[in-house]
Amino acid sequence: MHRRQFLRATVGLGVPAAVGALSSRDGAAHPTEPSESNATTATGTSTPTPTPTEAAATPTSGYEPLGSVAVEDATEAVTTTDGETAFVAALDGFAAVDLADPADPTVLAEKRDISPPGTTQVMTGIQDVKYDDGRLLVAGPANYDPDGFHGIALYDVSDPASPELLRAYQTAYPIHNCDLSGGYAYLTGNNRDDNPLVVVDVDRDEPAEVARWSLFDHDPVWESVPVALRTLHDVFVRDGRAYLAHWDAGTWILDVSDPTAPAYVGEVSQLSPADLAELDGLAVSREQKEPPGNDHYAAVDPSGSLLAVGRETWNSNFGKEGTTPGPDDPGGPSGIDLYDLSDPASPAHLATVDPPPTADPNVNGVWTTAHNFEIAAGHLYSSWYRGGVAVHDLSDPANPERVRYFRRSSETSFWTAQLAAPGDAVVATSYGDPSLTDAESRLYTFPDVPRATPTATSTTGSPDETATPPTTAPTPTETAAGGPTRDGTDAVETGGATDEDGPGFGPLAALAGVGLGTWRLLQERGEDKD
């Protein structure tokens, strides 16, 4: 029996669950997250604030991991179409992790100290990888490194246990994030000037840049905006559209059906270039960290009709008196906004998924702001640094409902959350224990929400009664907030409803009538309208 099938069958019983030539072509997106190892933390005005107590910093719920595996310096993670493998970016390389048994993820292979042919430099600061059709794009460094190789490496990962380098491409700029679609790499080209989207054809034996697009191409007014406020932080590509998270400049939608000629479609923005252009000095530093703005990651659902924009913010006190947000200081964590893309030229705001609470909203406090996420199978799978991992039901995108939530601020700080297989497993990377400077980063697996499973019945009844309606797993019961947690500390109120903080999920349901690989393929092609 397949290990994943075995897990499904037993969970209800309580069982624990060749290299081409190097091509070349001619600019910190994140503050450093603080450790709780110090007794106090500094603010922008050098006024110390107490480190939050464990009770305030570590709420928990009944949603618990299935398993985990150590991956040194884990950051972003992506999964294969069949949900059997995860690839994890790991600063000096990447790891392939077997997910066939979600309760026991295992490292299949690691590639570290990647030095492409034709150079003695190695890749550093790798914070992003992207998977497409048996190939993995590895990009870095996320921020400028004078000694590291700047560029991308493309791997054949059709055998995840034995990745093979196909080719590489060198750039003159760092690459914070990337995407891979249809033989083209889409790169965040933060060159400290126009910060363009750069498109590279990686299907060639010698990859070559084929297009660039920047805010300057749309409106020269952006040239007067400080470069730190218009960083191209991330790019997401699906079905001929690219979604660019451009920090305080907003989120931009491009038509890339012809990757050699990106064209403007629409945008979502909270701030105007005229207002941003007036800022200088400490005001720029504060604006770069505080809401509104800070578009960090954007993605759409498989149909392309729903856009989610995550905004990464904190409280900043640079040049100001006081240490916490006040009536005139909106600083603190931001959430994920949902937009209707019926008219992509004019996205319409539907709802906001609020961030989890934090005992210290400062840049060097307890981070609970939005980070990376995925929309899949009608749900939003999201990570919130020390705020944990959440799953929201998007059946009504104007009223997203949180249905699962895990948080253990003293032990984890989550980088991403991704659906591996519907009704089966979710993966999330924690890049370290914030209380320990030498703690291991880990890839965690969680159970997905149960999926409806049609149940066949006898045909001996009345002619109209050939099948019963779909059934779902029972709803978990509520865990009272404020009671003792698994590690003996007192939890704080997490805003829980009975279906999000309960102790269990019931049996994990398999998809009916469609294989996992087929489902993921439909998701990637945008043909699943769930």
XYZ file of C-alpha atoms in Angstrom:
530
model
C 0.000 0.000 0.000
C 1.204 3.522 -0.810
C 2.389 5.348 2.315
C -0.050 8.224 1.831
C -2.899 5.731 1.358
C -1.772 3.966 4.517
C -1.875 7.235 6.426
C -5.402 7.957 5.227
C -6.518 4.468 6.164
C -5.066 4.573 9.672
C -5.414 8.138 10.865
C -8.950 7.557 12.062
C -7.667 4.627 14.143
C -5.146 6.792 16.008
C -2.064 5.404 14.221
C 0.777 8.044 14.374
C 0.501 9.212 11.810
C 23.813 17.663 -18.601
C 25.030 21.302 -17.827
C 24.821 24.182 -20.352
C 27.104 27.176 -20.602
C 26.914 30.090 -18.170
C 25.278 33.175 -19.638
C 25.646 36.667 -18.205
C 23.914 40.004 -18.566
C 23.953 43.195 -17.053
C 20.704 45.872 -6.086
C 17.521 44.342 2.309
C 13.952 43.701 1.530
C 13.360 42.550 5.106
C 14.585 43.830 8.430
C 16.242 41.144 10.549
C 13.783 39.411 12.833
C 14.807 39.817 16.471
C 15.637 37.073 18.927
C 13.987 36.849 22.303
C 17.302 35.871 23.878
C 17.834 39.442 25.105
C 15.976 40.844 28.072
C 14.935 43.978 26.211
C 14.504 45.073 22.639
C 15.448 48.454 21.237
C 13.064 50.737 19.402
C 13.715 53.372 16.778
C 14.180 55.927 19.538
C 16.567 53.657 21.449
C 13.972 53.254 24.182
C 14.005 49.658 25.465
C 10.755 47.740 25.596
C 10.240 44.557 27.591
C 10.359 41.268 25.743
C 6.811 39.823 25.610
C 6.060 37.097 28.099
C 5.505 33.558 26.887
C 1.815 33.775 27.696
C 1.385 36.840 25.516
C 3.586 35.614 22.705
C 2.474 32.010 22.384
C -1.222 31.312 21.837
C -1.961 27.827 20.527
C -4.880 25.882 19.123
C -5.909 22.296 18.565
C -4.490 22.349 15.021
C -1.186 20.503 15.348
C 1.523 19.396 12.890
C 1.480 15.908 11.449
C 5.262 15.825 11.260
C 8.392 17.824 10.524
C 11.941 17.492 9.269
C 14.991 19.672 9.816
C 16.195 21.638 6.781
C 19.031 23.997 7.588
C 18.200 27.644 6.766
C 14.780 26.785 5.314
C 12.868 29.667 3.745
C 10.430 29.319 0.818
C 8.868 25.973 -0.140
C 7.008 24.747 -3.221
C 5.432 21.384 -4.019
C 5.202 19.177 -7.071
C 1.985 18.706 -9.019
C 1.255 15.367 -7.349
C 1.979 16.688 -3.852
C 4.595 13.999 -3.290
C 7.645 16.290 -3.019
C 8.479 19.694 -1.576
C 11.469 21.783 -2.611
C 12.813 24.124 0.047
C 15.036 27.165 -0.500
C 17.847 27.089 2.041
C 20.096 30.178 1.687
C 23.146 28.306 0.335
C 21.128 25.841 -1.739
C 17.917 23.836 -1.630
C 16.495 20.563 -0.360
C 14.056 18.043 -1.826
C 11.691 16.547 0.759
C 9.596 13.397 0.334
C 5.969 14.015 1.362
C 4.593 10.579 0.463
C 3.939 10.045 4.163
C 3.037 13.514 5.487
C 3.507 12.266 9.053
C 7.123 11.426 8.282
C 8.619 13.893 5.772
C 12.174 12.952 4.832
C 14.959 14.771 3.017
C 15.654 13.083 -0.323
C 18.497 15.305 -1.498
C 20.245 18.589 -0.810
C 22.227 20.811 -3.132
C 24.478 23.233 -1.265
C 27.275 25.615 -2.261
C 26.014 25.846 -5.832
C 28.746 27.173 -8.133
C 27.583 27.338 -11.765
C 30.051 26.441 -14.526
C 32.233 29.306 -15.668
C 32.537 30.968 -12.263
C 34.261 30.352 -8.957
C 31.500 32.139 -7.062
C 28.784 30.277 -5.200
C 25.127 31.155 -4.812
C 24.214 32.746 -1.483
C 21.101 34.176 0.132
C 18.742 31.819 -1.709
C 15.272 32.648 -0.389
C 13.162 31.497 -3.320
C 12.716 28.461 -5.554
C 9.967 27.795 -8.087
C 8.803 24.511 -9.636
C 7.319 23.977 -13.090
C 6.953 20.747 -15.075
C 9.849 18.799 -13.589
C 12.228 21.740 -13.339
C 13.256 23.893 -10.394
C 14.389 27.507 -10.604
C 16.810 28.585 -7.875
C 17.464 32.325 -7.467
C 19.687 34.554 -5.362
C 21.027 36.305 -3.521
C 17.885 37.870 -2.096
C 19.906 40.944 -1.172
C 23.161 42.281 -2.551
C 26.230 40.162 -1.723
C 29.556 41.417 -3.124
C 31.091 37.948 -2.940
C 28.215 35.752 -4.094
C 27.019 34.645 -7.523
C 24.058 36.778 -8.597
C 21.646 34.940 -10.845
C 19.612 31.783 -11.335
C 20.247 28.071 -11.681
C 17.814 25.725 -13.415
C 17.630 22.100 -12.255
C 16.028 18.985 -13.671
C 14.161 17.535 -10.689
C 12.153 14.880 -12.510
C 13.961 12.558 -10.105
C 13.721 14.578 -6.873
C 16.323 12.383 -5.208
C 18.881 13.307 -7.856
C 18.583 16.943 -9.044
C 20.715 17.775 -12.084
C 21.907 21.272 -12.979
C 20.808 22.143 -16.513
C 22.048 25.697 -16.957
C 22.596 28.993 -15.181
C 22.312 32.697 -15.882
C 24.246 35.498 -14.214
C 22.811 38.914 -13.389
C 24.203 42.224 -12.157
C 21.475 42.540 -9.514
C 20.237 40.463 -6.572
C 17.072 38.406 -7.028
C 14.814 38.473 -4.001
C 12.094 36.375 -5.620
C 11.219 34.746 -8.922
C 8.734 32.621 -10.831
C 9.031 29.992 -13.561
C 6.375 29.537 -16.236
C 6.416 28.089 -19.742
C 10.177 28.113 -20.152
C 10.608 31.679 -18.909
C 12.047 32.898 -15.621
C 10.514 36.041 -14.148
C 12.943 37.858 -11.866
C 12.770 40.759 -9.428
C 15.516 42.928 -10.894
C 16.167 45.305 -8.006
C 19.040 47.260 -9.517
C 18.611 50.322 -7.253
C 17.307 52.278 -10.218
C 14.090 51.349 -12.018
C 13.773 47.949 -10.230
C 12.306 46.158 -13.258
C 10.662 42.827 -13.815
C 13.186 40.889 -15.909
C 12.106 38.010 -18.168
C 14.715 35.391 -19.114
C 14.247 32.592 -21.648
C 15.655 29.540 -19.851
C 14.694 27.002 -22.507
C 17.722 27.993 -24.560
C 21.037 26.238 -24.090
C 22.341 29.676 -23.151
C 19.572 31.561 -21.314
C 18.996 35.131 -22.434
C 17.033 38.131 -21.232
C 14.082 38.785 -23.534
C 12.193 41.604 -21.805
C 12.086 44.165 -19.017
C 9.216 46.175 -17.599
C 9.340 48.821 -14.884
C 7.078 51.406 -13.296
C 8.972 54.014 -15.297
C 7.564 52.469 -18.476
C 4.046 53.095 -17.222
C 4.505 56.582 -15.775
C 7.742 58.577 -15.382
C 6.315 60.109 -12.195
C 7.675 57.058 -10.351
C 11.215 58.252 -11.020
C 10.764 60.849 -8.263
C 9.788 58.239 -5.641
C 12.616 57.020 -3.349
C 13.894 53.689 -4.624
C 13.367 51.982 -1.235
C 9.614 52.586 -1.501
C 9.203 50.960 -4.921
C 11.161 47.744 -4.465
C 9.906 44.905 -6.659
C 9.582 42.389 -3.878
C 7.913 39.433 -5.600
C 6.333 38.187 -8.815
C 3.643 35.553 -9.401
C 2.774 34.297 -12.902
C -0.323 32.357 -13.936
C -2.142 31.933 -17.252
C -0.398 34.732 -19.108
C -0.635 37.279 -16.295
C 2.120 38.472 -13.965
C 1.339 39.976 -10.568
C 4.049 42.258 -9.216
C 4.231 43.119 -5.494
C 5.934 46.519 -5.632
C 6.022 47.475 -1.931
C 4.636 51.001 -1.390
C 4.061 51.366 -5.138
C 1.305 48.738 -4.906
C 0.546 45.563 -6.850
C 0.675 45.650 -10.646
C -0.913 43.285 -13.151
C 0.838 42.663 -16.474
C -0.154 40.736 -19.579
C 2.730 38.339 -20.274
C 0.938 36.119 -22.780
C 3.867 37.215 -24.945
C 6.721 37.055 -22.420
C 8.891 39.180 -24.689
C 6.444 42.100 -24.492
C 4.926 42.603 -21.002
C 1.994 45.031 -21.067
C 0.178 46.912 -18.309
C -3.289 45.644 -17.329
C -4.191 47.125 -13.943
C -3.020 47.907 -10.440
C -3.941 48.020 -6.765
C -2.360 50.787 -4.719
C -2.892 52.421 -1.344
C -0.467 55.322 -1.823
C 0.081 57.833 -4.618
C 3.473 58.498 -6.221
C 3.007 62.206 -5.545
C 2.684 61.617 -1.793
C 5.589 59.164 -1.727
C 7.819 61.572 -3.642
C 7.498 64.129 -0.840
C 9.135 61.819 1.725
C 12.799 61.867 2.653
C 15.160 60.861 5.458
C 13.582 59.129 8.442
C 10.132 59.521 6.908
C 11.190 57.157 4.103
C 12.458 54.625 6.630
C 9.176 54.721 8.553
C 7.052 54.530 5.413
C 9.050 51.526 4.233
C 8.020 49.635 7.378
C 4.589 50.920 8.410
C 1.146 50.620 6.836
C -0.410 51.468 4.505
C 1.433 49.927 1.566
C 4.257 47.384 1.765
C 2.808 45.025 -0.859
C 4.928 41.970 -0.148
C 3.351 39.060 -2.045
C 0.457 38.755 -4.493
C -1.190 35.689 -6.002
C -4.448 34.673 -7.649
C -6.694 31.650 -7.355
C -6.611 29.019 -10.134
C -9.415 30.756 -12.041
C -7.611 34.096 -11.997
C -10.724 35.815 -10.670
C -9.574 36.381 -7.081
C -6.427 38.326 -6.174
C -4.801 38.227 -2.747
C -2.235 40.826 -1.694
C -0.226 40.289 1.480
C 1.252 43.363 3.126
C 4.244 43.075 5.447
C 4.386 45.879 8.016
C 5.464 46.712 11.546
C 5.545 49.683 13.872
C 8.541 51.954 13.397
C 9.568 54.740 15.730
C 12.523 56.136 13.813
C 12.749 59.816 14.680
C 9.614 59.753 16.835
C 8.897 59.772 20.535
C 7.246 56.763 22.120
C 7.522 53.042 21.558
C 4.073 51.809 20.566
C 1.480 52.788 17.950
C -0.935 55.546 18.883
C -3.879 57.412 17.337
C -1.568 59.241 14.938
C 0.740 56.272 14.340
C -0.873 53.365 12.454
C 2.162 51.109 12.784
C 1.819 47.370 13.326
C 1.263 44.144 11.369
C -0.831 44.004 8.197
C -2.949 41.241 6.734
C -3.987 39.877 3.345
C -6.456 41.785 1.181
C -8.762 40.029 -1.290
C -9.834 41.611 -4.594
C -12.380 40.705 -7.255
C -10.660 40.540 -10.658
C -13.796 40.423 -12.793
C -12.346 43.585 -14.302
C -8.554 43.178 -13.978
C -8.090 46.784 -15.048
C -9.926 47.847 -11.895
C -9.673 45.286 -9.062
C -12.437 45.643 -6.461
C -11.635 45.155 -2.781
C -13.687 42.404 -1.135
C -12.265 41.739 2.322
C -9.214 41.798 4.564
C -7.818 38.818 6.459
C -6.481 40.437 9.615
C -3.113 39.478 11.104
C -2.853 37.575 14.391
C -2.299 39.718 17.487
C 1.178 40.526 18.748
C 2.447 41.596 22.142
C 5.069 43.819 20.482
C 4.324 45.274 17.012
C 7.714 46.980 16.618
C 10.215 46.070 13.906
C 12.328 44.361 16.549
C 9.335 42.866 18.331
C 7.182 39.766 17.766
C 6.372 39.592 14.054
C 2.842 38.485 13.163
C 2.490 40.254 9.834
C 1.488 38.517 6.615
C 4.131 36.545 4.763
C 3.851 34.055 1.893
C 0.681 32.118 1.059
C -1.242 30.162 -1.565
C -4.849 30.178 -2.777
C -5.863 26.633 -3.716
C -8.944 24.405 -3.590
C -11.141 27.241 -2.395
C -8.937 28.060 0.590
C -6.235 30.531 1.574
C -3.173 28.894 3.141
C -1.148 31.594 4.878
C 1.926 32.137 7.039
C 2.381 34.912 9.592
C 5.912 34.544 10.938
C 5.517 34.010 14.704
C 1.787 34.522 14.244
C 1.627 30.970 12.898
C -0.148 29.223 10.027
C -3.800 29.717 9.092
C -6.332 28.259 6.665
C -9.317 30.330 5.524
C -12.368 29.091 3.634
C -12.935 31.360 0.621
C -16.313 29.962 -0.429
C -17.511 33.529 0.021
C -14.400 35.638 -0.664
C -16.132 38.717 0.700
C -16.359 36.900 4.041
C -13.299 34.661 4.470
C -13.667 32.267 7.387
C -10.700 31.003 9.344
C -11.109 27.254 9.748
C -7.673 26.151 10.959
C -4.949 27.906 12.944
C -1.626 26.923 14.520
C 0.616 29.226 16.512
C 3.562 28.593 18.793
C 5.458 31.870 18.841
C 8.197 30.692 21.184
C 9.267 27.885 18.825
C 8.369 28.783 15.247
C 8.439 31.618 12.729
C 6.717 30.626 9.496
C 7.871 31.708 6.051
C 5.232 30.116 3.855
C 2.233 27.785 3.801
C 1.362 25.701 0.737
C -1.223 23.030 -0.044
C 0.508 19.771 -0.942
C -2.604 17.680 -1.636
C -6.264 18.579 -0.990
C -7.810 16.812 1.958
C -4.407 15.465 2.851
C -1.485 17.723 3.727
C -0.288 21.310 3.986
C 3.404 22.215 4.190
C 4.902 25.200 5.997
C 8.490 26.229 6.623
C 9.712 27.692 9.893
C 13.110 29.274 9.477
C 14.105 28.887 13.112
C 13.216 29.075 16.764
C 13.296 32.814 17.549
C 14.384 32.139 21.134
C 17.514 30.225 20.081
C 20.083 31.596 17.661
C 21.305 28.114 16.701
C 17.892 26.435 16.406
C 17.067 24.253 13.418
C 14.839 25.444 10.622
C 12.156 22.908 9.760
C 9.587 21.943 7.184
C 6.301 21.143 8.927
C 3.357 19.189 7.587
C -0.217 19.810 8.732
C -3.493 18.055 7.917
C -5.583 19.821 5.306
C -9.245 20.549 5.922
C -11.464 17.525 5.212
C -12.973 17.334 1.747
C -16.459 16.126 0.845
C -16.478 12.493 -0.229
C -19.494 11.140 -2.181
C -20.822 7.901 -0.692
C -22.415 5.304 -2.960
C -25.562 3.500 -1.766
C -27.618 0.520 -2.808
C -29.895 0.944 -5.826
C -32.596 -1.225 -4.256
C -34.470 1.767 -2.865
C -36.712 4.123 -4.737
C -35.667 5.066 -8.288
C -34.592 8.548 -7.171
C -32.360 7.331 -4.355
C -29.229 6.133 -6.133
C -26.714 7.952 -3.928
C -26.500 9.806 -0.668
C -25.265 13.381 -0.460
C -21.536 13.945 0.098
C -20.342 13.565 3.651
C -17.606 15.421 5.450
C -15.549 14.747 8.518
C -17.049 15.922 11.795
C -16.344 19.442 12.978
C -13.753 19.601 15.757
C -14.937 20.640 19.170
C -13.863 23.901 20.721
C -10.782 24.222 22.923
C -11.274 26.862 25.562
C -8.966 29.839 25.112
C -6.724 30.769 27.998
C -6.217 27.223 29.275
C -2.845 25.518 29.580
C -1.092 24.752 26.300
C 0.816 21.651 25.272
C 4.076 23.090 26.630
C 2.562 24.178 29.928
C 2.191 27.895 29.275
C -1.026 29.869 29.319
C -2.496 30.648 25.930
C -4.081 33.962 25.055
C -7.390 34.348 23.278
C -6.920 33.525 19.602
C -10.325 34.561 18.380
C -11.206 30.947 17.882
C -14.448 29.472 16.687
C -15.303 25.852 17.194
C -14.146 24.799 13.752
C -10.737 26.454 13.862
C -9.251 25.687 17.258
C -10.569 22.214 17.915
C -8.336 19.271 18.726
C -8.858 17.188 15.616
C -10.074 16.794 12.067
C -11.461 13.327 11.856
C -10.419 11.060 8.964
C -8.482 12.725 6.142
C -10.573 12.300 3.031
C -9.165 11.406 -0.357
C -10.406 13.164 -3.465
C -13.238 11.338 -5.171
C -13.025 10.631 -8.870
C -9.799 12.550 -9.564
C -6.180 11.800 -8.716
C -4.007 14.211 -6.787
C -1.728 14.789 -9.764
C -4.685 15.585 -12.012
C -6.110 17.978 -9.432
C -2.836 19.884 -9.097
C -2.444 20.050 -12.865
C -5.904 21.542 -13.208
C -5.066 24.019 -10.474
C -1.932 25.145 -12.294
C -3.782 25.508 -15.583
C -6.575 27.475 -13.989
C -9.224 24.973 -15.023
C -10.395 24.178 -11.489
C -12.937 26.820 -10.522
C -13.259 25.754 -6.874
